[in-house]
């Protein structure tokens, strides 16, 4: 199995929407209730939302045999806003490959550290890759409280 990582494009909106929705509903069911997952992802995939949102995001998409299976976004400050892998492909190194590519992009664009607000499901993944939890927090989505973690990782300069 070869994981290909390429830049994320606006035309990827349907795949991104599908990956996000499935990752929330299936991939986080062990840590979030159905009501929490519904508040986070909504009742259906909103393709118009994803088409609009991808116009403002920088990131990468992972493909296996040209099938999109994960994506990660980053901004110039090093903030990772979205990080999702299809549940059927979890544990196959896709998230790690995306994170490695995002770290490279961040270093190339002057970031000295990475940060994110990680879900209960994503927090162990980020810790495994050298991230530290700064604080736990509760955010409210559509009237429902969701727990997540502010996390950070310092980028080592190659000097």
CSV table of C-alpha atoms in Angstrom, one decimal:
chain,number,residue,atom,x,y,z
A,1,UNK,CA,0.0,0.0,0.0
A,2,UNK,CA,1.4,3.4,-1.1
A,3,UNK,CA,0.1,6.5,0.5
A,4,UNK,CA,0.3,9.5,-1.8
A,5,UNK,CA,0.2,13.0,-0.3
A,6,UNK,CA,-0.8,15.9,-2.5
A,7,UNK,CA,-2.0,19.5,-1.9
A,8,UNK,CA,-5.6,19.9,-1.1
A,9,UNK,CA,-7.7,21.6,-3.8
A,10,UNK,CA,-11.2,23.2,-3.7
A,11,UNK,CA,-12.4,20.4,-6.0
A,12,UNK,CA,-11.7,18.0,-3.2
A,13,UNK,CA,-14.8,19.3,-1.3
A,14,UNK,CA,-17.0,16.2,-1.7
A,15,UNK,CA,-14.2,13.8,-0.6
A,16,UNK,CA,-13.3,16.1,2.3
A,17,UNK,CA,-16.9,16.3,3.4
A,18,UNK,CA,-17.2,12.5,3.2
A,19,UNK,CA,-14.0,11.9,5.2
A,20,UNK,CA,-14.9,14.4,7.8
A,21,UNK,CA,-18.5,13.1,8.3
A,22,UNK,CA,-17.5,9.4,8.4
A,23,UNK,CA,-14.5,10.2,10.7
A,24,UNK,CA,-16.8,12.0,13.2
A,25,UNK,CA,-19.7,9.5,13.1
A,26,UNK,CA,-17.7,6.3,13.0
A,27,UNK,CA,-14.2,7.2,14.1
A,28,UNK,CA,-15.1,9.0,17.3
A,29,UNK,CA,-18.0,6.9,18.5
A,30,UNK,CA,-15.8,5.4,21.2
A,31,UNK,CA,-15.4,8.8,22.9
A,32,UNK,CA,-18.4,10.9,21.9
A,33,UNK,CA,-22.1,10.2,22.1
A,34,UNK,CA,-24.4,10.3,19.1
A,35,UNK,CA,-25.7,13.7,20.2
A,36,UNK,CA,-22.2,15.0,20.5
A,37,UNK,CA,-21.2,13.7,17.1
A,38,UNK,CA,-24.4,15.1,15.5
A,39,UNK,CA,-23.7,18.5,17.1
A,40,UNK,CA,-20.1,18.4,15.7
A,41,UNK,CA,-20.7,17.2,12.2
A,42,UNK,CA,-24.4,17.9,11.6
A,43,UNK,CA,-27.1,15.5,10.5
A,44,UNK,CA,-25.8,15.2,6.9
A,45,UNK,CA,-22.7,16.1,4.8
A,46,UNK,CA,-23.0,19.8,3.8
A,47,UNK,CA,-21.2,19.9,0.4
A,48,UNK,CA,-21.8,23.7,0.0
A,49,UNK,CA,-20.1,24.3,3.3
A,50,UNK,CA,-17.1,22.3,2.3
A,51,UNK,CA,-16.9,23.9,-1.2
A,52,UNK,CA,-16.8,27.3,0.5
A,53,UNK,CA,-14.5,26.3,3.3
A,54,UNK,CA,-11.8,24.8,1.1
A,55,UNK,CA,-11.4,28.1,-0.7
A,56,UNK,CA,-9.8,29.5,2.4
A,57,UNK,CA,-7.7,26.5,3.6
A,58,UNK,CA,-4.2,25.2,2.9
A,59,UNK,CA,-3.6,21.6,3.4
A,60,UNK,CA,-2.9,18.1,2.1
A,61,UNK,CA,-5.0,15.1,1.1
A,62,UNK,CA,-3.8,11.5,1.4
A,63,UNK,CA,-4.7,9.0,-1.3
A,64,UNK,CA,-4.4,5.3,-1.7
A,65,UNK,CA,-4.8,4.1,-5.3
A,66,UNK,CA,-6.1,7.6,-6.1
A,67,UNK,CA,-8.9,7.2,-3.5
A,68,UNK,CA,-8.9,10.1,-0.9
A,69,UNK,CA,-8.6,8.6,2.6
A,70,UNK,CA,-7.5,11.5,4.8
A,71,UNK,CA,-6.7,15.2,4.9
A,72,UNK,CA,-5.0,17.8,7.2
A,73,UNK,CA,-5.1,21.6,7.0
A,74,UNK,CA,-2.6,24.1,8.3
A,75,UNK,CA,-2.1,27.9,8.4
A,76,UNK,CA,1.1,29.9,8.3
A,77,UNK,CA,1.2,30.2,12.1
A,78,UNK,CA,1.4,26.4,12.3
A,79,UNK,CA,-2.2,25.8,13.4
A,80,UNK,CA,-3.7,22.5,12.3
A,81,UNK,CA,-7.5,23.1,12.1
A,82,UNK,CA,-8.7,19.9,10.5
A,83,UNK,CA,-7.1,16.4,10.7
A,84,UNK,CA,-9.3,13.4,9.6
A,85,UNK,CA,-8.8,9.9,8.3
A,86,UNK,CA,-11.4,7.6,6.9
A,87,UNK,CA,-12.3,5.1,9.7
A,88,UNK,CA,-11.8,2.2,7.4
A,89,UNK,CA,-8.2,3.3,6.9
A,90,UNK,CA,-7.3,4.2,10.5
A,91,UNK,CA,-4.1,2.7,11.9
A,92,UNK,CA,-2.4,2.5,8.5
A,93,UNK,CA,0.0,5.4,8.8
A,94,UNK,CA,-2.1,7.9,6.9
A,95,UNK,CA,-2.4,10.4,9.7
A,96,UNK,CA,1.3,10.2,10.4
A,97,UNK,CA,2.1,10.7,6.7
A,98,UNK,CA,-0.1,13.8,6.6
A,99,UNK,CA,1.4,15.1,9.8
A,100,UNK,CA,4.9,14.7,8.4
A,101,UNK,CA,4.0,16.6,5.3
A,102,UNK,CA,2.3,19.4,7.3
A,103,UNK,CA,5.3,19.7,9.6
A,104,UNK,CA,7.6,20.1,6.5
A,105,UNK,CA,5.2,22.8,5.0
A,106,UNK,CA,5.1,24.6,8.3
A,107,UNK,CA,8.9,24.6,8.6
A,108,UNK,CA,9.2,25.8,5.0
A,109,UNK,CA,6.8,28.6,5.8
A,110,UNK,CA,8.5,29.9,8.9
A,111,UNK,CA,6.5,28.3,11.7
A,112,UNK,CA,8.5,27.4,14.8
A,113,UNK,CA,5.8,25.3,16.4
A,114,UNK,CA,2.5,23.6,15.6
A,115,UNK,CA,-0.7,23.9,17.5
A,116,UNK,CA,-4.2,22.3,17.4
A,117,UNK,CA,-7.4,21.8,19.3
A,118,UNK,CA,-7.5,18.0,19.4
A,119,UNK,CA,-10.6,16.0,20.0
A,120,UNK,CA,-10.8,13.2,22.5
A,121,UNK,CA,-10.2,10.8,19.6
A,122,UNK,CA,-7.2,12.7,18.1
A,123,UNK,CA,-5.4,13.6,21.3
A,124,UNK,CA,-3.6,10.2,21.6
A,125,UNK,CA,-2.5,10.4,17.9
A,126,UNK,CA,-0.9,13.8,18.5
A,127,UNK,CA,0.7,12.7,21.7
A,128,UNK,CA,2.2,9.7,20.0
A,129,UNK,CA,3.8,12.1,17.5
A,130,UNK,CA,5.5,14.2,20.2
A,131,UNK,CA,2.8,16.8,21.0
A,132,UNK,CA,2.0,18.1,24.5
A,133,UNK,CA,-1.4,18.8,26.0
A,134,UNK,CA,-1.5,22.4,27.2
A,135,UNK,CA,-5.0,22.5,28.5
A,136,UNK,CA,-8.4,20.7,28.3
A,137,UNK,CA,-11.4,22.8,27.3
A,138,UNK,CA,-15.1,22.5,26.6
A,139,UNK,CA,-16.5,24.1,23.4
A,140,UNK,CA,-20.2,24.3,22.6
A,141,UNK,CA,-21.5,23.3,19.2
A,142,UNK,CA,-25.2,23.7,18.5
A,143,UNK,CA,-25.9,23.7,22.2
A,144,UNK,CA,-23.9,20.6,23.0
A,145,UNK,CA,-20.7,20.7,25.1
A,146,UNK,CA,-17.7,18.9,23.5
A,147,UNK,CA,-14.4,18.2,25.3
A,148,UNK,CA,-11.1,18.8,23.5
A,149,UNK,CA,-7.4,19.6,24.2
A,150,UNK,CA,-5.2,22.5,23.2
A,151,UNK,CA,-2.0,20.9,22.1
A,152,UNK,CA,1.4,22.1,20.8
A,153,UNK,CA,4.6,20.7,19.3
A,154,UNK,CA,7.8,22.6,18.8
A,155,UNK,CA,9.5,22.3,15.4
A,156,UNK,CA,13.2,21.5,15.4
A,157,UNK,CA,15.2,23.7,13.1
A,158,UNK,CA,17.7,21.9,10.9
A,159,UNK,CA,20.7,24.1,11.7
